[in-house]
mmCIF file of C-alpha atoms and ligand atoms in Angstrom:
data_model
loop_
_atom_site.group_PDB
_atom_site.id
_atom_site.type_symbol
_atom_site.label_atom_id
_atom_site.label_comp_id
_atom_site.label_asym_id
_atom_site.label_seq_id
_atom_site.Cartn_x
_atom_site.Cartn_y
_atom_site.Cartn_z
ATOM 1 C CA MET A 1 83.613 46.881 41.464
ATOM 2 C CA THR A 2 85.317 45.575 44.387
ATOM 3 C CA THR A 3 82.491 41.876 45.727
ATOM 4 C CA GLU A 4 82.145 41.371 48.978
ATOM 5 C CA ALA A 5 84.172 37.727 49.126
ATOM 6 C CA SER A 6 87.080 39.777 47.872
ATOM 7 C CA SER A 7 87.157 41.467 51.165
ATOM 8 C CA ILE A 8 86.926 38.587 53.650
ATOM 9 C CA PRO A 9 89.723 38.887 56.939
ATOM 10 C CA SER A 10 92.271 36.559 56.036
ATOM 11 C CA VAL A 11 92.483 33.862 59.158
ATOM 12 C CA ALA A 12 96.219 35.728 59.725
ATOM 13 C CA ASP A 13 94.027 39.182 59.896
ATOM 14 C CA SER A 14 92.441 38.015 62.458
ATOM 15 C CA ARG A 15 94.691 36.285 64.802
ATOM 16 C CA GLN A 16 96.772 38.972 65.076
ATOM 17 C CA PRO A 17 94.278 42.362 65.342
ATOM 18 C CA THR A 18 97.617 45.243 65.714
ATOM 19 C CA ALA A 19 97.595 48.304 68.019
ATOM 20 C CA ASP A 20 96.070 50.479 64.495
ATOM 21 C CA SER A 21 93.834 47.764 63.355
ATOM 22 C CA GLN A 22 91.628 49.433 60.594
ATOM 23 C CA PHE A 23 88.980 49.876 62.858
ATOM 24 C CA GLY A 24 86.315 51.851 62.324
ATOM 25 C CA ARG A 25 86.519 51.442 58.716
ATOM 26 C CA PHE A 26 83.221 49.538 58.753
ATOM 27 C CA PHE A 27 79.586 50.794 58.740
ATOM 28 C CA LEU A 28 77.230 48.770 58.000
ATOM 29 C CA PRO A 29 73.951 48.258 59.569
ATOM 30 C CA GLY A 30 74.314 45.278 60.601
ATOM 31 C CA PRO A 31 76.534 42.927 61.071
ATOM 32 C CA THR A 32 78.158 46.113 63.002
ATOM 33 C CA GLU A 33 81.718 46.506 63.821
ATOM 34 C CA VAL A 34 83.138 44.279 66.820
ATOM 35 C CA ARG A 35 86.151 46.118 68.569
ATOM 36 C CA PRO A 36 89.192 43.620 69.328
ATOM 37 C CA GLU A 37 89.018 43.450 72.399
ATOM 38 C CA ILE A 38 84.876 41.997 72.540
ATOM 39 C CA LEU A 39 86.292 39.258 69.841
ATOM 40 C CA ALA A 40 89.242 37.959 72.121
ATOM 41 C CA ALA A 41 86.981 37.471 74.998
ATOM 42 C CA GLN A 42 85.392 34.442 72.595
ATOM 43 C CA THR A 43 87.799 33.225 73.258
ATOM 44 C CA ARG A 44 87.989 32.009 76.789
ATOM 45 C CA PRO A 45 87.403 27.854 77.548
ATOM 46 C CA MET A 46 83.768 25.631 77.647
ATOM 47 C CA ILE A 47 82.111 25.377 80.692
ATOM 48 C CA GLY A 48 79.336 23.331 81.374
ATOM 49 C CA HIS A 49 75.664 24.915 81.019
ATOM 50 C CA ARG A 50 74.142 23.153 84.072
ATOM 51 C CA GLY A 51 77.593 23.548 86.732
ATOM 52 C CA THR A 52 78.534 26.955 88.915
ATOM 53 C CA ALA A 53 80.174 28.562 86.407
ATOM 54 C CA MET A 54 77.528 28.548 83.875
ATOM 55 C CA VAL A 55 75.400 30.302 86.568
ATOM 56 C CA GLU A 56 78.074 32.637 87.942
ATOM 57 C CA LEU A 57 78.515 33.535 84.410
ATOM 58 C CA MET A 58 74.381 34.545 84.224
ATOM 59 C CA ALA A 59 73.863 35.524 87.485
ATOM 60 C CA ASP A 60 76.991 38.211 86.346
ATOM 61 C CA LEU A 61 75.950 38.841 82.630
ATOM 62 C CA GLN A 62 71.148 40.022 84.016
ATOM 63 C CA PRO A 63 72.496 43.331 86.405
ATOM 64 C CA GLY A 64 74.372 44.267 83.104
ATOM 65 C CA LEU A 65 71.350 43.432 80.615
ATOM 66 C CA GLN A 66 69.194 45.066 82.931
ATOM 67 C CA ARG A 67 70.603 48.140 83.006
ATOM 68 C CA LEU A 68 70.983 48.395 79.262
ATOM 69 C CA PHE A 69 67.293 47.063 78.960
ATOM 70 C CA ARG A 70 65.430 49.532 81.542
ATOM 71 C CA THR A 71 64.241 46.118 83.175
ATOM 72 C CA GLN A 72 63.824 44.634 86.523
ATOM 73 C CA ARG A 73 62.829 42.131 85.001
ATOM 74 C CA PRO A 74 65.081 39.151 83.687
ATOM 75 C CA VAL A 75 66.906 39.412 80.301
ATOM 76 C CA TYR A 76 66.108 35.939 77.478
ATOM 77 C CA LEU A 77 68.832 34.751 76.070
ATOM 78 C CA ALA A 78 68.608 32.571 73.164
ATOM 79 C CA ALA A 79 71.018 31.014 70.746
ATOM 80 C CA SER A 80 68.967 32.590 67.493
ATOM 81 C CA SER A 81 69.809 35.570 64.964
ATOM 82 C CA ALA A 82 67.040 38.554 66.039
ATOM 83 C CA THR A 83 64.527 37.020 63.841
ATOM 84 C CA GLY A 84 64.306 34.130 66.053
ATOM 85 C CA PHE A 85 62.439 36.339 69.128
ATOM 86 C CA MET A 86 60.322 38.291 66.286
ATOM 87 C CA GLU A 87 58.783 35.275 65.895
ATOM 88 C CA ALA A 88 58.937 33.943 69.963
ATOM 89 C CA ALA A 89 57.525 37.247 70.063
ATOM 90 C CA ILE A 90 54.022 36.041 67.892
ATOM 91 C CA ARG A 91 54.030 32.664 69.594
ATOM 92 C CA ASN A 92 53.721 33.316 72.990
ATOM 93 C CA CYS A 93 51.716 36.818 72.749
ATOM 94 C CA ALA A 94 49.616 37.382 69.711
ATOM 95 C CA MET A 95 46.200 35.371 70.099
ATOM 96 C CA GLU A 96 44.545 35.546 66.921
ATOM 97 C CA ARG A 97 44.162 39.600 65.397
ATOM 98 C CA VAL A 98 47.322 41.292 65.701
ATOM 99 C CA LEU A 99 47.698 44.782 63.900
ATOM 100 C CA ALA A 100 51.624 45.271 61.768
ATOM 101 C CA LEU A 101 52.684 48.602 62.023
ATOM 102 C CA VAL A 102 54.623 47.895 58.677
ATOM 103 C CA ASN A 103 57.915 50.916 56.644
ATOM 104 C CA GLY A 104 59.958 49.447 55.993
ATOM 105 C CA ALA A 105 61.238 46.252 55.291
ATOM 106 C CA PHE A 106 61.481 45.005 58.853
ATOM 107 C CA SER A 107 58.293 45.483 60.014
ATOM 108 C CA ASP A 108 57.402 43.915 56.517
ATOM 109 C CA ARG A 109 58.757 40.722 57.561
ATOM 110 C CA PHE A 110 57.151 41.105 61.149
ATOM 111 C CA ARG A 111 53.920 41.442 59.913
ATOM 112 C CA LYS A 112 55.089 38.110 57.389
ATOM 113 C CA ILE A 113 56.140 35.957 60.628
ATOM 114 C CA ALA A 114 52.656 36.758 62.172
ATOM 115 C CA GLU A 115 50.961 35.603 59.606
ATOM 116 C CA SER A 116 52.929 31.924 58.987
ATOM 117 C CA ASN A 117 52.042 31.488 62.130
ATOM 118 C CA GLY A 118 48.038 31.168 61.309
ATOM 119 C CA LEU A 119 47.527 34.759 63.186
ATOM 120 C CA ALA A 120 44.510 36.757 61.022
ATOM 121 C CA VAL A 121 46.793 40.056 60.446
ATOM 122 C CA ASP A 122 45.976 43.675 59.209
ATOM 123 C CA ALA A 123 48.241 45.988 57.967
ATOM 124 C CA LEU A 124 48.184 50.147 59.410
ATOM 125 C CA GLU A 125 51.199 50.722 55.836
ATOM 126 C CA VAL A 126 52.648 54.129 55.944
ATOM 127 C CA PRO A 127 55.758 55.144 52.832
ATOM 128 C CA TRP A 128 58.332 53.262 53.540
ATOM 129 C CA GLY A 129 61.259 56.252 55.333
ATOM 130 C CA GLU A 130 58.042 57.471 57.598
ATOM 131 C CA ILE A 131 56.814 56.822 61.008
ATOM 132 C CA HIS A 132 53.526 55.723 62.520
ATOM 133 C CA ASP A 133 51.280 58.121 63.735
ATOM 134 C CA PRO A 134 50.430 57.303 67.584
ATOM 135 C CA GLY A 135 46.574 59.126 66.907
ATOM 136 C CA MET A 136 46.269 57.297 63.312
ATOM 137 C CA VAL A 137 47.365 53.105 65.367
ATOM 138 C CA ALA A 138 44.416 54.823 68.253
ATOM 139 C CA ASP A 139 41.535 54.957 65.050
ATOM 140 C CA LYS A 140 43.036 51.115 63.570
ATOM 141 C CA LEU A 141 42.811 49.718 66.637
ATOM 142 C CA ARG A 142 39.109 51.279 67.358
ATOM 143 C CA THR A 143 37.919 49.284 63.893
ATOM 144 C CA ALA A 144 38.815 46.054 65.150
ATOM 145 C CA ASP A 145 39.409 43.228 68.080
ATOM 146 C CA TYR A 146 42.793 43.004 68.376
ATOM 147 C CA ASP A 147 45.118 42.000 70.390
ATOM 148 C CA ALA A 148 48.478 42.678 69.353
ATOM 149 C CA VAL A 149 51.051 45.294 67.456
ATOM 150 C CA THR A 150 53.767 44.284 66.174
ATOM 151 C CA VAL A 151 55.782 47.644 65.816
ATOM 152 C CA VAL A 152 59.480 47.601 64.345
ATOM 153 C CA HIS A 153 61.438 51.185 66.806
ATOM 154 C CA SER A 154 64.531 51.226 64.166
ATOM 155 C CA GLU A 155 63.734 50.736 60.613
ATOM 156 C CA THR A 156 66.622 49.437 59.456
ATOM 157 C CA SER A 157 65.690 49.497 56.001
ATOM 158 C CA THR A 158 64.892 53.135 56.100
ATOM 159 C CA GLY A 159 66.255 55.178 59.321
ATOM 160 C CA ALA A 160 62.770 55.810 60.822
ATOM 161 C CA LEU A 161 62.525 55.776 64.244
ATOM 162 C CA ASN A 162 58.629 55.028 65.630
ATOM 163 C CA PRO A 163 57.489 56.752 68.785
ATOM 164 C CA ILE A 164 57.322 53.273 70.507
ATOM 165 C CA GLU A 165 56.986 55.623 73.987
ATOM 166 C CA GLN A 166 53.510 56.876 72.893
ATOM 167 C CA LEU A 167 52.592 53.633 70.632
ATOM 168 C CA ALA A 168 52.527 52.132 73.338
ATOM 169 C CA ALA A 169 49.843 53.397 75.156
ATOM 170 C CA VAL A 170 47.414 53.479 72.677
ATOM 171 C CA ALA A 171 47.802 49.854 71.986
ATOM 172 C CA HIS A 172 46.650 49.894 76.176
ATOM 173 C CA ASP A 173 44.299 52.716 75.573
ATOM 174 C CA ALA A 174 42.123 50.333 73.478
ATOM 175 C CA GLY A 175 41.678 47.439 76.039
ATOM 176 C CA ASP A 176 44.040 44.553 75.813
ATOM 177 C CA VAL A 177 46.485 44.454 73.091
ATOM 178 C CA VAL A 178 50.019 43.384 73.975
ATOM 179 C CA LEU A 179 52.539 45.467 71.754
ATOM 180 C CA LEU A 180 55.765 43.623 70.435
ATOM 181 C CA VAL A 181 58.684 45.920 69.316
ATOM 182 C CA ASP A 182 61.617 44.696 66.907
ATOM 183 C CA SER A 183 64.027 47.000 68.598
ATOM 184 C CA VAL A 184 67.228 45.438 67.063
ATOM 185 C CA THR A 185 69.004 48.798 65.942
ATOM 186 C CA GLY A 186 66.904 50.814 68.700
ATOM 187 C CA LEU A 187 68.380 48.841 71.381
ATOM 188 C CA ALA A 188 71.713 50.333 72.521
ATOM 189 C CA GLY A 189 72.053 53.019 70.570
ATOM 190 C CA VAL A 190 68.668 54.945 71.354
ATOM 191 C CA PRO A 191 67.351 55.696 74.605
ATOM 192 C CA VAL A 192 64.849 52.999 75.678
ATOM 193 C CA GLU A 193 62.833 52.260 78.798
ATOM 194 C CA SER A 194 61.156 48.805 78.393
ATOM 195 C CA ASP A 195 59.759 48.197 82.391
ATOM 196 C CA ALA A 196 58.726 52.635 82.188
ATOM 197 C CA TRP A 197 57.403 52.456 79.207
ATOM 198 C CA SER A 198 55.353 49.476 79.703
ATOM 199 C CA LEU A 199 57.314 47.254 76.470
ATOM 200 C CA ASP A 200 54.980 44.402 76.588
ATOM 201 C CA PHE A 201 57.914 42.730 74.813
ATOM 202 C CA ILE A 202 61.441 44.099 73.454
ATOM 203 C CA LEU A 203 63.868 42.080 71.866
ATOM 204 C CA THR A 204 67.106 43.057 69.929
ATOM 205 C CA GLY A 205 70.168 40.347 68.257
ATOM 206 C CA SER A 206 73.681 40.856 69.242
ATOM 207 C CA GLN A 207 75.144 42.275 65.956
ATOM 208 C CA LYS A 208 74.221 45.111 65.505
ATOM 209 C CA ALA A 209 73.838 49.003 68.441
ATOM 210 C CA LEU A 210 75.350 45.943 71.268
ATOM 211 C CA ALA A 211 78.454 45.498 68.477
ATOM 212 C CA LEU A 212 78.454 42.237 69.439
ATOM 213 C CA PRO A 213 79.166 39.353 66.787
ATOM 214 C CA PRO A 214 75.607 37.656 65.264
ATOM 215 C CA GLY A 215 73.879 34.537 66.798
ATOM 216 C CA LEU A 216 72.289 35.905 69.961
ATOM 217 C CA ALA A 217 68.987 37.250 71.088
ATOM 218 C CA LEU A 218 68.017 39.492 73.679
ATOM 219 C CA GLY A 219 64.518 40.481 74.428
ATOM 220 C CA VAL A 220 62.116 40.678 77.979
ATOM 221 C CA ALA A 221 58.867 40.305 78.373
ATOM 222 C CA GLN A 222 56.817 42.411 80.778
ATOM 223 C CA PRO A 223 53.946 40.620 83.364
ATOM 224 C CA GLY A 224 51.430 41.101 81.003
ATOM 225 C CA ALA A 225 53.842 38.994 77.765
ATOM 226 C CA LEU A 226 54.335 36.346 80.414
ATOM 227 C CA GLU A 227 50.166 36.606 81.236
ATOM 228 C CA ARG A 228 48.845 36.338 77.396
ATOM 229 C CA ALA A 229 51.857 32.549 77.314
ATOM 230 C CA ARG A 230 50.305 31.312 80.441
ATOM 231 C CA ARG A 231 47.299 31.640 77.680
ATOM 232 C CA LYS A 232 48.271 30.024 74.444
ATOM 233 C CA THR A 233 48.673 27.126 73.584
ATOM 234 C CA ASN A 234 51.151 25.302 71.251
ATOM 235 C CA ARG A 235 53.725 28.197 71.642
ATOM 236 C CA GLY A 236 56.286 26.044 70.703
ATOM 237 C CA THR A 237 58.908 24.187 72.260
ATOM 238 C CA TYR A 238 62.526 26.435 71.624
ATOM 239 C CA PHE A 239 61.159 30.416 71.826
ATOM 240 C CA ASP A 240 58.958 29.229 75.435
ATOM 241 C CA PHE A 241 58.476 32.842 77.484
ATOM 242 C CA LEU A 242 57.613 29.879 80.337
ATOM 243 C CA ASP A 243 60.855 27.632 80.241
ATOM 244 C CA PHE A 244 62.614 31.037 79.330
ATOM 245 C CA GLU A 245 61.680 31.943 82.855
ATOM 246 C CA LYS A 246 61.701 29.072 84.852
ATOM 247 C CA ASN A 247 65.738 28.746 83.402
ATOM 248 C CA VAL A 248 66.264 32.722 84.307
ATOM 249 C CA ALA A 249 65.627 32.821 87.424
ATOM 250 C CA LYS A 250 67.856 29.618 88.030
ATOM 251 C CA ASN A 251 70.707 31.848 85.575
ATOM 252 C CA GLN A 252 70.174 29.007 83.540
ATOM 253 C CA THR A 253 68.936 29.196 79.631
ATOM 254 C CA PRO A 254 66.859 26.247 78.512
ATOM 255 C CA ASN A 255 68.918 24.841 75.906
ATOM 256 C CA THR A 256 73.097 24.923 75.414
ATOM 257 C CA PRO A 257 73.543 28.127 75.082
ATOM 258 C CA PRO A 258 76.356 30.006 73.004
ATOM 259 C CA LEU A 259 79.043 30.291 75.472
ATOM 260 C CA SER A 260 81.227 32.174 73.379
ATOM 261 C CA LEU A 261 78.599 35.086 72.359
ATOM 262 C CA LEU A 262 77.835 35.103 76.647
ATOM 263 C CA TYR A 263 81.657 35.704 77.114
ATOM 264 C CA ALA A 264 81.920 38.167 74.185
ATOM 265 C CA LEU A 265 78.771 40.022 75.849
ATOM 266 C CA GLN A 266 80.054 39.525 78.977
ATOM 267 C CA ALA A 267 82.895 42.056 78.489
ATOM 268 C CA GLN A 268 81.103 44.165 76.052
ATOM 269 C CA LEU A 269 78.860 45.057 79.654
ATOM 270 C CA GLU A 270 81.366 46.044 81.028
ATOM 271 C CA CYS A 271 82.851 48.647 78.380
ATOM 272 C CA ILE A 272 78.929 49.466 78.105
ATOM 273 C CA ASP A 273 79.063 50.104 82.194
ATOM 274 C CA ARG A 274 81.879 52.648 81.781
ATOM 275 C CA GLU A 275 80.620 54.317 79.554
ATOM 276 C CA GLY A 276 76.802 54.470 80.844
ATOM 277 C CA VAL A 277 74.402 53.212 79.057
ATOM 278 C CA ALA A 278 72.785 57.359 78.725
ATOM 279 C CA ALA A 279 76.015 58.449 77.422
ATOM 280 C CA ARG A 280 75.961 55.454 74.768
ATOM 281 C CA TRP A 281 72.947 57.212 73.858
ATOM 282 C CA GLN A 282 74.263 60.554 73.005
ATOM 283 C CA ARG A 283 76.903 59.305 71.531
ATOM 284 C CA HIS A 284 74.898 57.509 69.295
ATOM 285 C CA GLN A 285 72.833 61.463 68.908
ATOM 286 C CA ALA A 286 75.829 63.098 67.984
ATOM 287 C CA MET A 287 76.994 60.445 65.405
ATOM 288 C CA ALA A 288 72.973 60.995 63.825
ATOM 289 C CA GLN A 289 73.268 64.590 64.219
ATOM 290 C CA ARG A 290 76.769 64.865 62.127
ATOM 291 C CA THR A 291 75.269 62.777 59.186
ATOM 292 C CA TRP A 292 72.320 65.012 58.753
ATOM 293 C CA GLN A 293 73.839 67.902 58.681
ATOM 294 C CA TRP A 294 76.999 66.584 56.390
ATOM 295 C CA VAL A 295 73.893 66.154 54.486
ATOM 296 C CA ASP A 296 72.618 69.946 54.619
ATOM 297 C CA ALA A 297 76.406 70.795 53.559
ATOM 298 C CA MET A 298 76.730 68.178 50.806
ATOM 299 C CA ASN A 299 73.346 69.780 49.334
ATOM 300 C CA GLN A 300 75.234 73.268 49.596
ATOM 301 C CA ARG A 301 77.511 71.723 47.829
ATOM 302 C CA GLY A 302 75.670 70.986 44.466
ATOM 303 C CA VAL A 303 74.760 67.440 45.437
ATOM 304 C CA ALA A 304 71.163 66.527 46.388
ATOM 305 C CA LEU A 305 71.761 63.960 48.989
ATOM 306 C CA GLU A 306 68.587 63.258 50.927
ATOM 307 C CA VAL A 307 67.493 62.068 54.587
ATOM 308 C CA LEU A 308 64.824 59.196 53.576
ATOM 309 C CA ALA A 309 63.482 59.598 57.273
ATOM 310 C CA PRO A 310 61.362 62.979 58.717
ATOM 311 C CA PRO A 311 63.639 65.190 61.123
ATOM 312 C CA GLY A 312 61.609 64.384 64.459
ATOM 313 C CA GLY A 313 62.090 60.718 63.348
ATOM 314 C CA ARG A 314 64.484 59.790 62.387
ATOM 315 C CA SER A 315 67.366 57.014 64.122
ATOM 316 C CA HIS A 316 70.666 57.147 65.690
ATOM 317 C CA THR A 317 71.529 54.342 64.862
ATOM 318 C CA VAL A 318 71.626 54.517 61.122
ATOM 319 C CA THR A 319 70.947 57.252 58.686
ATOM 320 C CA CYS A 320 68.953 55.776 54.882
ATOM 321 C CA ILE A 321 70.451 58.713 52.211
ATOM 322 C CA MET A 322 68.580 59.227 48.761
ATOM 323 C CA LEU A 323 71.008 60.373 45.817
ATOM 324 C CA PRO A 324 70.050 62.411 43.305
ATOM 325 C CA ASP A 325 69.145 61.061 39.398
ATOM 326 C CA GLY A 326 72.497 59.912 37.831
ATOM 327 C CA ILE A 327 74.198 58.348 40.991
ATOM 328 C CA ALA A 328 73.386 55.067 41.749
ATOM 329 C CA GLY A 329 73.493 53.603 44.983
ATOM 330 C CA PRO A 330 76.043 50.339 43.586
ATOM 331 C CA GLU A 331 78.225 53.286 43.064
ATOM 332 C CA VAL A 332 78.733 54.741 46.078
ATOM 333 C CA THR A 333 78.690 51.635 47.936
ATOM 334 C CA ALA A 334 82.221 50.298 45.661
ATOM 335 C CA ALA A 335 83.356 53.160 45.929
ATOM 336 C CA MET A 336 83.184 53.369 48.810
ATOM 337 C CA SER A 337 85.168 49.653 49.526
ATOM 338 C CA GLU A 338 87.239 51.129 46.912
ATOM 339 C CA ARG A 339 89.051 53.879 49.721
ATOM 340 C CA GLY A 340 88.684 50.652 51.986
ATOM 341 C CA TYR A 341 85.507 51.655 53.610
ATOM 342 C CA THR A 342 81.970 49.388 53.969
ATOM 343 C CA ILE A 343 78.557 51.189 54.109
ATOM 344 C CA GLY A 344 75.329 49.243 53.564
ATOM 345 C CA GLY A 345 73.564 49.319 50.160
ATOM 346 C CA GLY A 346 70.083 50.387 49.673
ATOM 347 C CA TYR A 347 67.754 48.462 51.388
ATOM 348 C CA GLY A 348 65.968 45.604 48.423
ATOM 349 C CA ARG A 349 63.670 48.571 46.925
ATOM 350 C CA LEU A 350 66.099 51.261 47.414
ATOM 351 C CA LYS A 351 69.419 49.561 46.097
ATOM 352 C CA GLU A 352 69.558 52.226 43.546
ATOM 353 C CA ARG A 353 68.730 54.974 44.755
ATOM 354 C CA ALA A 354 70.239 54.957 48.008
ATOM 355 C CA PHE A 355 72.931 54.045 50.397
ATOM 356 C CA ARG A 356 72.298 53.813 54.366
ATOM 357 C CA ILE A 357 75.383 54.428 56.851
ATOM 358 C CA GLY A 358 75.415 52.131 60.090
ATOM 359 C CA HIS A 359 75.656 54.788 62.505
ATOM 360 C CA MET A 360 75.700 52.804 65.084
ATOM 361 C CA GLY A 361 77.672 50.339 67.872
ATOM 362 C CA ASP A 362 80.949 51.221 69.143
ATOM 363 C CA HIS A 363 82.131 54.193 66.547
ATOM 364 C CA THR A 364 83.074 57.640 67.499
ATOM 365 C CA LEU A 365 82.453 61.105 66.449
ATOM 366 C CA GLU A 366 86.249 60.474 64.616
ATOM 367 C CA GLU A 367 85.889 57.790 62.752
ATOM 368 C CA LEU A 368 83.016 58.982 61.364
ATOM 369 C CA GLU A 369 84.291 62.202 60.525
ATOM 370 C CA SER A 370 86.752 60.363 58.162
ATOM 371 C CA LEU A 371 84.124 58.423 56.524
ATOM 372 C CA LEU A 372 82.093 61.275 55.539
ATOM 373 C CA GLY A 373 84.953 63.129 54.647
ATOM 374 C CA HIS A 374 86.233 59.741 52.648
ATOM 375 C CA LEU A 375 81.974 60.277 51.578
ATOM 376 C CA GLU A 376 82.593 63.600 50.308
ATOM 377 C CA GLU A 377 85.711 63.274 47.862
ATOM 378 C CA ALA A 378 83.627 59.787 46.235
ATOM 379 C CA LEU A 379 80.477 62.066 45.823
ATOM 380 C CA LEU A 380 82.186 65.027 44.680
ATOM 381 C CA LYS A 381 84.477 63.919 41.886
HETATM 382 C C1 LIG B 1 68.910 42.617 61.641
HETATM 383 C C2 LIG B 1 68.008 43.433 62.226
HETATM 384 C C3 LIG B 1 66.485 41.454 62.147
HETATM 385 C C4 LIG B 1 66.954 41.248 61.593
HETATM 386 O O1 LIG B 1 67.975 40.341 62.217
HETATM 387 P P1 LIG B 1 69.045 39.181 62.236
HETATM 388 O O2 LIG B 1 69.375 38.684 63.741
HETATM 389 O O3 LIG B 1 69.319 39.180 60.627
HETATM 390 O O4 LIG B 1 67.794 37.926 61.826
HETATM 391 C C5 LIG B 1 65.443 41.996 62.242
HETATM 392 N N1 LIG B 1 64.737 44.016 61.879
HETATM 393 C C6 LIG B 1 65.095 44.662 61.855
HETATM 394 C C7 LIG B 1 64.806 46.546 62.586
HETATM 395 C C8 LIG B 1 66.847 43.906 62.249
HETATM 396 O O5 LIG B 1 67.743 45.542 61.373
#
């Protein structure tokens, strides 16, 4: 069986990106494939992070980031994986009692982060693959004095997409409750309106729908979230929202930023602006719909595949596909790897019974089509 290690690209590969480089074969639901131009943008020289060049770079990044998050608020940037900003959300915004909405592995991680930070946490769990019903969440919020709700927008382990606009509304109807949103495989792939939907804090990481290398966390705090941070003691140092707020106002970052990643982000934001955020959402929707349609077509050909998430609750960036008895998830990913394609395995407890396609970032319908063609051959063999 092909191992992960055997497919590590050599230094020679990475130094010579060719016009017909292999882009379009790597469909992991994170990290996602990064285009050679974006990788190349990282090779620019370093600048002093307290100098005018840094201020100019940050000033240049902010408008594009605000268009992406659909916000007038500044966008915080940190050298961290996305999990760091999940913890930041808890440390800055959750006071005593948290309601964790759990429907997969990453939402369960959010619950654990709240617990490990000493908060009282109740989980409202629905089966993996399902989404949270705003009415049920509203009922649950009436049962105790919650001050924060955690939710994963696009549950990467299952491909389910939570209705965060409605969930924000029920959280706010319940009183002084903030909604903390992990949109790591949502933002830049599916519609997000940070301001219009009053998402108190929303976070993402660079290596998913943004199609950048890993290592950069991005987030937006609404005034309500900042107000919480002001009231909260023991916010810690590295992820203190008040410190981010003070620095971003001067186009700076609290600590040394990951400059090379910021160069890549600058190049990527230019591309996103050229495509248009709404067009980017549409491209993802088209890729998702094509994937679901392909699953239906495979059923007609006798292979009983099933999209795990229900219609109406499916992410546009990642699809988790359940396999019929007799075909194991690892066999499918291995067969694809022999064909030169990387797809995701089933996550955690779904490892044997499912596989996942990360149709997100800079992939196109054409690339997806050729992936599905190979997958079809592999499954019909
Ligand atoms: C990948 C992912 C994370 C974790 O991101 P890291 O950058 O590895 O910390 C969190 N939530 C979701 C929904 C994800 O897909």
